[in-house]
CSV table of C-alpha atoms in Angstrom, one decimal:
chain,number,residue,atom,x,y,z
A,1,MET,CA,148.1,71.4,87.0
A,2,ASN,CA,145.2,69.2,88.1
A,3,ASN,CA,143.7,66.4,86.1
A,4,PHE,CA,140.6,67.5,84.1
A,5,GLU,CA,138.3,66.4,81.2
A,6,TYR,CA,137.3,68.8,78.5
A,7,TYR,CA,134.2,68.1,76.4
A,8,ALA,CA,132.6,70.7,74.0
A,9,PRO,CA,130.9,68.9,71.1
A,10,THR,CA,128.5,71.7,70.1
A,11,ARG,CA,128.9,72.7,66.5
A,12,VAL,CA,128.9,76.6,66.2
A,13,ILE,CA,127.7,78.4,63.0
A,14,PHE,CA,128.5,82.0,63.5
A,15,GLY,CA,127.8,85.2,61.6
A,16,LYS,CA,125.2,87.1,59.7
A,17,ASP,CA,122.1,85.3,58.2
A,18,THR,CA,123.2,81.9,59.7
A,19,GLU,CA,119.7,81.3,60.9
A,20,ASN,CA,118.7,80.4,57.3
A,21,GLN,CA,120.8,77.2,57.6
A,22,VAL,CA,118.6,75.7,60.5
A,23,GLY,CA,116.6,73.4,58.4
A,24,GLN,CA,119.7,71.8,56.7
A,25,LEU,CA,121.4,71.4,60.1
A,26,ILE,CA,118.4,69.6,61.7
A,27,ALA,CA,118.1,67.4,58.7
A,28,GLU,CA,121.7,66.4,59.1
A,29,GLN,CA,120.9,65.4,62.6
A,30,GLN,CA,118.1,63.1,61.3
A,31,GLY,CA,115.4,65.3,62.7
A,32,GLN,CA,112.0,65.0,61.1
A,33,THR,CA,109.4,66.7,63.4
A,34,VAL,CA,110.7,69.8,65.2
A,35,LEU,CA,109.5,71.6,68.3
A,36,VAL,CA,110.2,75.3,67.8
A,37,HIS,CA,110.5,76.6,71.3
A,38,PHE,CA,110.6,80.4,72.0
A,39,GLY,CA,109.7,83.1,74.5
A,40,GLY,CA,107.9,86.2,73.8
A,41,GLY,CA,106.7,88.1,70.7
A,42,SER,CA,110.1,89.6,69.7
A,43,VAL,CA,111.1,86.6,67.6
A,44,GLN,CA,107.8,86.9,65.8
A,45,ARG,CA,107.8,90.7,65.4
A,46,SER,CA,111.4,90.6,64.1
A,47,GLY,CA,110.5,88.1,61.4
A,48,LEU,CA,113.0,85.6,62.8
A,49,LEU,CA,110.2,82.8,63.4
A,50,ASP,CA,109.1,83.2,59.8
A,51,ARG,CA,112.6,82.7,58.4
A,52,VAL,CA,113.0,79.7,60.7
A,53,TYR,CA,109.7,78.1,59.5
A,54,ALA,CA,110.7,78.7,55.9
A,55,SER,CA,114.1,77.1,56.4
A,56,LEU,CA,112.4,74.0,58.0
A,57,GLU,CA,109.9,73.7,55.3
A,58,LYS,CA,112.6,74.0,52.6
A,59,ALA,CA,114.3,71.0,54.2
A,60,GLY,CA,111.1,69.0,54.3
A,61,LEU,CA,110.7,69.0,58.0
A,62,LYS,CA,107.4,69.1,60.0
A,63,HIS,CA,107.2,71.5,62.9
A,64,VAL,CA,105.1,72.4,65.9
A,65,SER,CA,105.6,75.6,68.1
A,66,LEU,CA,105.5,76.4,71.8
A,67,GLY,CA,106.1,79.9,72.9
A,68,GLY,CA,105.7,81.6,76.2
A,69,VAL,CA,108.9,80.8,77.9
A,70,VAL,CA,109.7,83.6,80.5
A,71,PRO,CA,113.0,84.6,82.2
A,72,ASN,CA,113.7,82.1,84.9
A,73,PRO,CA,111.9,79.4,82.8
A,74,ARG,CA,109.1,77.6,84.5
A,75,LEU,CA,108.5,73.9,85.2
A,76,SER,CA,104.9,74.1,84.2
A,77,LYS,CA,106.0,75.1,80.6
A,78,VAL,CA,108.6,72.3,80.4
A,79,ARG,CA,105.8,69.8,81.3
A,80,GLU,CA,103.5,71.4,78.8
A,81,GLY,CA,106.3,70.9,76.2
A,82,ILE,CA,106.8,67.3,77.2
A,83,GLU,CA,103.2,66.5,76.6
A,84,LEU,CA,103.1,68.4,73.3
A,85,CYS,CA,106.1,66.7,72.0
A,86,ARG,CA,104.8,63.2,72.8
A,87,LYS,CA,101.5,64.0,71.2
A,88,GLU,CA,103.2,65.3,68.0
A,89,LYS,CA,106.0,62.7,67.9
A,90,VAL,CA,108.7,65.4,68.0
A,91,ASP,CA,112.3,64.0,67.6
A,92,PHE,CA,114.3,67.4,67.7
A,93,LEU,CA,114.0,70.4,69.8
A,94,LEU,CA,114.9,73.9,68.4
A,95,ALA,CA,115.4,76.6,70.9
A,96,VAL,CA,115.0,80.2,69.4
A,97,GLY,CA,116.0,82.6,72.1
A,98,GLY,CA,118.4,83.0,75.0
A,99,GLY,CA,119.3,80.9,78.0
A,100,SER,CA,115.8,80.6,79.4
A,101,VAL,CA,114.5,79.1,76.1
A,102,ILE,CA,117.5,76.8,75.7
A,103,ASP,CA,117.3,75.6,79.4
A,104,SER,CA,113.6,74.9,78.9
A,105,ALA,CA,114.3,73.0,75.7
A,106,LYS,CA,117.0,71.0,77.4
A,107,ALA,CA,114.5,70.1,80.3
A,108,ILE,CA,111.8,69.0,77.7
A,109,GLY,CA,114.6,66.8,76.1
A,110,TYR,CA,115.3,65.3,79.5
A,111,GLY,CA,111.6,64.6,80.1
A,112,LEU,CA,110.9,63.0,76.8
A,113,ALA,CA,113.6,60.4,77.4
A,114,TYR,CA,112.4,59.6,81.0
A,115,ASP,CA,109.4,57.8,82.3
A,116,GLY,CA,109.2,59.8,85.6
A,117,ASP,CA,108.8,63.4,86.5
A,118,VAL,CA,111.5,65.6,84.9
A,119,TRP,CA,111.8,67.6,88.1
A,120,ASP,CA,113.5,64.5,89.5
A,121,PHE,CA,116.7,65.7,87.7
A,122,TYR,CA,116.5,69.2,89.2
A,123,CYS,CA,116.0,68.2,92.8
A,124,GLY,CA,118.7,65.6,92.7
A,125,LYS,CA,116.4,62.6,92.9
A,126,ALA,CA,117.8,61.2,89.6
A,127,GLN,CA,120.5,61.7,86.9
A,128,PRO,CA,119.5,61.9,83.3
A,129,GLN,CA,120.5,59.0,81.2
A,130,ALA,CA,119.4,60.5,77.8
A,131,CYS,CA,118.1,63.7,76.2
A,132,PHE,CA,116.4,64.3,73.0
A,133,PRO,CA,118.5,66.3,70.7
A,134,VAL,CA,118.6,70.1,71.1
A,135,GLY,CA,119.7,72.8,68.8
A,136,THR,CA,119.5,76.6,69.1
A,137,ILE,CA,119.4,79.9,67.4
A,138,LEU,CA,120.8,82.3,70.0
A,139,THR,CA,119.1,85.7,70.4
A,140,ILE,CA,120.6,86.8,73.6
A,141,ALA,CA,124.3,86.6,74.6
A,142,ALA,CA,124.3,85.9,78.3
A,143,ALA,CA,123.7,82.4,79.8
A,144,GLY,CA,126.0,80.4,77.6
A,145,SER,CA,123.6,77.5,77.7
A,146,GLU,CA,124.2,77.2,73.9
A,147,MET,CA,127.6,75.4,74.6
A,148,SER,CA,127.3,74.4,78.3
A,149,ASN,CA,125.8,71.2,79.9
A,150,SER,CA,123.8,73.3,82.2
A,151,SER,CA,120.0,73.8,82.6
A,152,VAL,CA,118.2,75.8,85.3
A,153,ILE,CA,114.4,75.6,85.8
A,154,THR,CA,112.1,77.2,88.4
A,155,ASN,CA,109.4,75.1,90.1
A,156,GLU,CA,106.4,77.4,91.0
A,157,ASP,CA,105.6,75.0,93.8
A,158,GLY,CA,107.7,76.7,96.4
A,159,TRP,CA,109.5,79.0,93.9
A,160,LEU,CA,112.6,76.8,93.8
A,161,LYS,CA,115.2,77.5,91.1
A,162,ARG,CA,117.4,74.5,90.6
A,163,GLY,CA,120.0,73.4,88.0
A,164,CYS,CA,120.8,70.1,86.3
A,165,THR,CA,124.3,69.7,84.9
A,166,ASN,CA,124.7,66.7,82.4
A,167,ASP,CA,126.5,66.3,79.1
A,168,HIS,CA,123.5,64.5,77.5
A,169,SER,CA,121.9,67.9,77.1
A,170,ARG,CA,124.7,69.7,75.1
A,171,CYS,CA,123.3,71.3,72.0
A,172,LYS,CA,124.0,69.6,68.7
A,173,PHE,CA,124.6,73.0,67.0
A,174,ALA,CA,124.3,76.7,68.0
A,175,ILE,CA,123.6,79.3,65.4
A,176,MET,CA,124.9,82.7,66.4
A,177,ASN,CA,124.1,85.7,64.4
A,178,PRO,CA,125.1,88.8,66.5
A,179,GLU,CA,122.6,91.0,64.6
A,180,LEU,CA,119.8,89.1,66.3
A,181,THR,CA,120.9,90.8,69.6
A,182,ALA,CA,120.9,94.3,68.3
A,183,THR,CA,117.3,95.1,69.4
A,184,LEU,CA,117.7,94.1,72.9
A,185,PRO,CA,117.0,96.7,75.6
A,186,PRO,CA,120.1,98.2,77.2
A,187,TYR,CA,119.4,96.5,80.6
A,188,GLN,CA,119.0,93.1,79.0
A,189,THR,CA,122.4,93.5,77.1
A,190,ALA,CA,124.1,94.6,80.3
A,191,SER,CA,122.6,91.9,82.3
A,192,GLY,CA,123.7,89.4,79.8
A,193,CYS,CA,127.3,90.8,80.1
A,194,ALA,CA,127.3,90.5,83.9
A,195,ASP,CA,126.2,86.8,83.4
A,196,ILE,CA,129.0,86.1,81.0
A,197,LEU,CA,131.6,87.7,83.3
A,198,MET,CA,130.3,85.7,86.3
A,199,HIS,CA,130.7,82.3,84.4
A,200,SER,CA,134.4,83.0,84.1
A,201,MET,CA,134.8,84.5,87.6
A,202,GLU,CA,133.1,81.6,89.2
A,203,ARG,CA,135.8,79.3,87.6
A,204,TYR,CA,138.5,81.9,88.2
A,205,PHE,CA,138.1,82.2,92.0
A,206,SER,CA,138.9,78.5,92.6
A,207,PRO,CA,140.7,77.0,95.6
A,208,HIS,CA,142.7,74.7,93.3
A,209,ALA,CA,146.1,75.5,91.7
A,210,SER,CA,145.8,77.9,88.9
A,211,MET,CA,146.8,77.1,85.4
A,212,GLU,CA,148.7,79.8,83.6
A,213,LEU,CA,147.2,79.2,80.2
A,214,THR,CA,143.5,79.0,81.6
A,215,ASP,CA,144.0,82.1,83.7
A,216,SER,CA,145.2,84.0,80.7
A,217,ILE,CA,142.3,82.9,78.5
A,218,SER,CA,139.9,83.8,81.4
A,219,GLU,CA,141.5,87.2,82.0
A,220,ALA,CA,141.4,88.1,78.2
A,221,LEU,CA,137.8,87.1,77.9
A,222,MET,CA,136.7,89.2,80.9
A,223,ARG,CA,138.7,92.2,79.7
A,224,THR,CA,137.0,91.8,76.2
A,225,VAL,CA,133.5,91.6,77.8
A,226,ILE,CA,134.1,94.8,79.9
A,227,ARG,CA,135.5,96.8,76.9
A,228,ASN,CA,132.8,95.8,74.5
A,229,ALA,CA,130.0,96.2,77.2
A,230,ARG,CA,131.1,99.8,77.5
A,231,ILE,CA,131.0,100.2,73.7
A,232,LEU,CA,127.5,98.9,73.6
A,233,VAL,CA,126.2,101.5,76.3
A,234,LYS,CA,127.2,104.2,73.8
A,235,ASP,CA,126.7,102.3,70.5
A,236,PRO,CA,124.0,99.6,70.9
A,237,ALA,CA,124.1,98.7,67.1
A,238,ASN,CA,127.9,98.1,67.0
A,239,TYR,CA,128.0,94.7,65.2
A,240,ASN,CA,131.7,94.0,66.2
A,241,ALA,CA,131.0,94.7,69.9
A,242,ARG,CA,127.9,92.4,69.9
A,243,ALA,CA,129.9,89.7,68.0
A,244,GLU,CA,132.6,89.8,70.6
A,245,ILE,CA,130.1,89.6,73.5
A,246,MET,CA,128.2,86.7,71.7
A,247,TRP,CA,131.3,84.6,71.2
A,248,ALA,CA,132.5,85.4,74.8
A,249,SER,CA,129.0,84.1,76.1
A,250,SER,CA,129.7,80.7,74.6
A,251,LEU,CA,133.4,80.5,75.6
A,252,SER,CA,132.8,81.5,79.1
A,253,HIS,CA,130.5,78.7,79.9
A,254,ASN,CA,131.9,75.8,77.8
A,255,ASP,CA,134.7,75.1,80.4
A,256,LEU,CA,137.4,76.8,78.3
A,257,THR,CA,138.0,79.3,81.1
A,258,GLY,CA,138.3,76.6,83.8
A,259,HIS,CA,136.3,73.5,84.6
A,260,ARG,CA,132.9,73.9,86.2
A,261,SER,CA,133.6,71.4,88.9
A,262,LEU,CA,136.7,73.2,90.1
A,263,GLY,CA,135.1,76.6,90.4
A,264,ASP,CA,133.3,78.3,93.2
A,265,TRP,CA,129.6,78.9,92.1
A,266,ALA,CA,128.4,80.5,95.4
A,267,CYS,CA,127.2,83.6,93.7
A,268,HIS,CA,125.2,81.6,91.3
A,269,GLN,CA,123.7,79.6,94.2
A,270,LEU,CA,122.9,82.8,96.1
A,271,GLU,CA,121.4,84.4,93.0
A,272,HIS,CA,119.3,81.4,92.2
A,273,GLU,CA,117.4,82.0,95.4
A,274,LEU,CA,116.9,85.7,94.6
A,275,SER,CA,115.4,85.2,91.2
A,276,GLY,CA,113.5,82.2,92.5
A,277,ILE,CA,111.6,84.3,95.0
A,278,PHE,CA,111.8,87.8,93.4
A,279,ASP,CA,112.0,86.9,89.7
A,280,VAL,CA,114.9,89.2,88.9
A,281,ALA,CA,117.0,89.1,85.9
A,282,HIS,CA,119.8,86.6,86.5
A,283,GLY,CA,122.7,88.7,85.4
A,284,ALA,CA,121.5,91.7,87.3
A,285,GLY,CA,121.1,89.6,90.4
A,286,LEU,CA,124.7,88.3,90.0
A,287,ALA,CA,126.0,91.8,89.8
A,288,ALA,CA,124.0,92.8,92.9
A,289,ILE,CA,125.4,90.0,95.0
A,290,TRP,CA,129.1,89.7,93.7
A,291,GLY,CA,130.7,92.6,95.5
A,292,SER,CA,129.4,91.5,98.9
A,293,TRP,CA,130.4,87.9,98.3
A,294,ALA,CA,133.8,89.2,97.2
A,295,ARG,CA,134.5,91.3,100.3
A,296,TYR,CA,133.2,88.5,102.6
A,297,VAL,CA,135.7,85.9,101.1
A,298,GLN,CA,138.6,87.9,99.8
A,299,LYS,CA,140.9,87.4,102.9
A,300,THR,CA,140.8,83.6,102.0
A,301,ASN,CA,143.3,84.4,99.3
A,302,PRO,CA,143.8,88.0,98.8
A,303,ALA,CA,146.6,87.3,96.2
A,304,ARG,CA,144.0,85.7,93.8
A,305,PHE,CA,141.7,88.8,94.0
A,306,ALA,CA,144.9,91.0,93.5
A,307,GLN,CA,145.7,89.1,90.4
A,308,PHE,CA,142.3,89.7,89.1
A,309,ALA,CA,142.4,93.4,89.9
A,310,VAL,CA,145.7,93.8,88.1
A,311,ASN,CA,145.3,91.5,85.1
A,312,VAL,CA,141.6,92.2,84.4
A,313,LEU,CA,140.8,95.6,85.7
A,314,GLY,CA,144.2,97.4,85.4
A,315,ILE,CA,144.6,98.2,89.1
A,316,ALA,CA,148.2,99.2,90.0
A,317,ASN,CA,149.6,96.4,92.1
A,318,ASN,CA,150.3,97.4,95.8
A,319,PHE,CA,152.9,94.8,96.4
A,320,ALA,CA,153.1,95.6,100.0
A,321,SER,CA,149.3,94.9,100.6
A,322,PRO,CA,147.5,92.4,98.4
A,323,ASP,CA,144.5,93.3,100.6
A,324,ASN,CA,144.4,96.8,99.4
A,325,THR,CA,145.0,95.7,95.7
A,326,SER,CA,142.1,93.1,95.9
A,327,LEU,CA,139.7,95.6,97.6
A,328,ALA,CA,140.6,98.2,95.0
A,329,GLY,CA,139.7,95.6,92.3
A,330,ILE,CA,136.3,94.7,93.9
A,331,LYS,CA,135.4,98.4,93.9
A,332,SER,CA,136.6,98.9,90.3
A,333,MET,CA,134.4,95.9,89.3
A,334,GLU,CA,131.5,97.5,91.0
A,335,ASN,CA,132.2,100.8,89.3
A,336,PHE,CA,132.1,99.0,86.0
A,337,TYR,CA,128.7,97.4,86.9
A,338,THR,CA,127.3,100.9,87.6
A,339,SER,CA,128.7,102.3,84.3
A,340,ILE,CA,126.6,99.9,82.3
A,341,GLY,CA,123.5,100.2,84.4
A,342,MET,CA,123.8,97.1,86.6
A,343,PRO,CA,123.1,97.1,90.4
A,344,THR,CA,125.7,96.5,93.0
A,345,SER,CA,123.2,95.8,95.8
A,346,LEU,CA,119.8,94.4,96.4
A,347,LYS,CA,118.4,97.9,97.0
A,348,GLU,CA,119.8,98.9,93.5
A,349,LEU,CA,118.1,95.8,92.2
A,350,GLY,CA,114.9,97.2,93.4
A,351,LEU,CA,114.4,94.9,96.2
A,352,GLU,CA,113.4,95.9,99.8
A,353,VAL,CA,114.3,92.7,101.6
A,354,SER,CA,113.2,92.1,105.2
A,355,ASP,CA,115.1,90.2,107.9
A,356,ALA,CA,112.6,87.3,107.5
A,357,GLN,CA,113.2,87.1,103.7
A,358,ILE,CA,117.0,87.2,104.3
A,359,ASP,CA,116.5,84.2,106.6
A,360,GLU,CA,114.3,82.5,103.9
A,361,LEU,CA,116.9,83.1,101.3
A,362,ALA,CA,119.7,81.6,103.3
A,363,TYR,CA,117.5,78.7,104.4
A,364,LYS,CA,116.6,77.8,100.8
A,365,CYS,CA,120.0,78.3,99.5
A,366,SER,CA,121.4,75.9,102.2
A,367,PHE,CA,118.7,73.3,101.3
A,368,GLU,CA,117.1,73.7,104.6
A,369,GLY,CA,120.5,73.6,106.4
A,370,LYS,CA,121.6,70.4,104.6
A,371,ARG,CA,124.4,71.8,102.3
A,372,THR,CA,127.2,74.3,102.1
A,373,ILE,CA,128.0,76.3,98.9
A,374,GLY,CA,131.2,77.6,97.4
A,375,ALA,CA,134.7,76.3,97.1
A,376,PHE,CA,137.0,79.3,97.2
A,377,GLN,CA,135.6,79.6,100.7
A,378,VAL,CA,133.0,77.1,101.9
A,379,LEU,CA,129.9,78.9,103.1
A,380,LYS,CA,127.4,77.6,105.6
A,381,GLN,CA,123.9,78.9,106.1
A,382,GLU,CA,125.1,81.7,108.4
A,383,ASP,CA,127.7,82.8,105.9
A,384,MET,CA,125.0,83.0,103.3
A,385,LYS,CA,122.7,85.0,105.6
A,386,ASN,CA,125.6,87.4,106.2
A,387,ILE,CA,126.3,87.9,102.5
A,388,PHE,CA,122.6,88.6,101.7
A,389,LEU,CA,122.7,91.1,104.6
A,390,LEU,CA,125.8,92.9,103.2
A,391,ALA,CA,124.2,92.9,99.8
A,392,ARG,CA,121.0,94.4,101.1
A,393,GLY,CA,122.6,97.9,101.0
């Protein structure tokens, strides 16, 4: 077992009607003026924002609002939020939405505590030393940002999608009412499930020695997501299935299923370039790229892929050929994605990608040839290109 550090300070308030506690929770954090940050009109149409405002007012808190966050959240909106918060003397950030809104709020929090340009943290020029406090009311089970130390932002100048990982941005609390996810379109629910699974798979496919307990937790979580994702295809209003998926979202990305620094993360890096350029849904992009990555690297450690196939997907173990078992597991995972409406290639994702665009994707992913990605198998720019070519379909 390798040395590790585990840190998960976020307070979780889980269950029906828990959003009504938000004013009290922010008051306990000594917040006085709150930025309510959100995406589109669904939180308004559903009445959720009205309940949030009522709870804040009941607690005697001032608030200002900033909507308009889009999937793959934009740097321009972050800068707008920083300017607004400074003007209104905001001291607490409340994200009402999914991972995009939470990531945007975290970036605003970084920027408020910094004299320079917040993009410095996402391009690697600087490391955050502080972040204004962030809390969330989760409406989409997917990114796990509610309990992670991650934030991903897209810079429209060059369409660069980059992440910042730092414990200062961890949410003070996360309110999780599974009922708030019940009106999501099926594609968005399925894309969220793909994202959740990938957060555990990125940690699971590690070059480091495995840990029996962590492996077992990870395998159980992935089986749970697969089972309940299938339920939601047939019964989108199933509360218990949505509750299982929502809790899995958080546990999959709070390092319980393996520490972030020991994982692979190549699929995430490859997908960031896809959604940076083509603005696709993150989970769907991950599903489209995963099978090609898996086939490209599985010979590095076919026994690990075989364990995944047997323990997560229920594939019969071909003890004479771990390769055959691992390849059967990869195919089974792709069949699962198909069963919930997720793509398994760029073509199924709706993209017609030219050779020149493949070159651009690999070039950007390698930071102009200056970095490798992955840990299960280290990938150079040419490897990235080959995986994109395989994924093109």
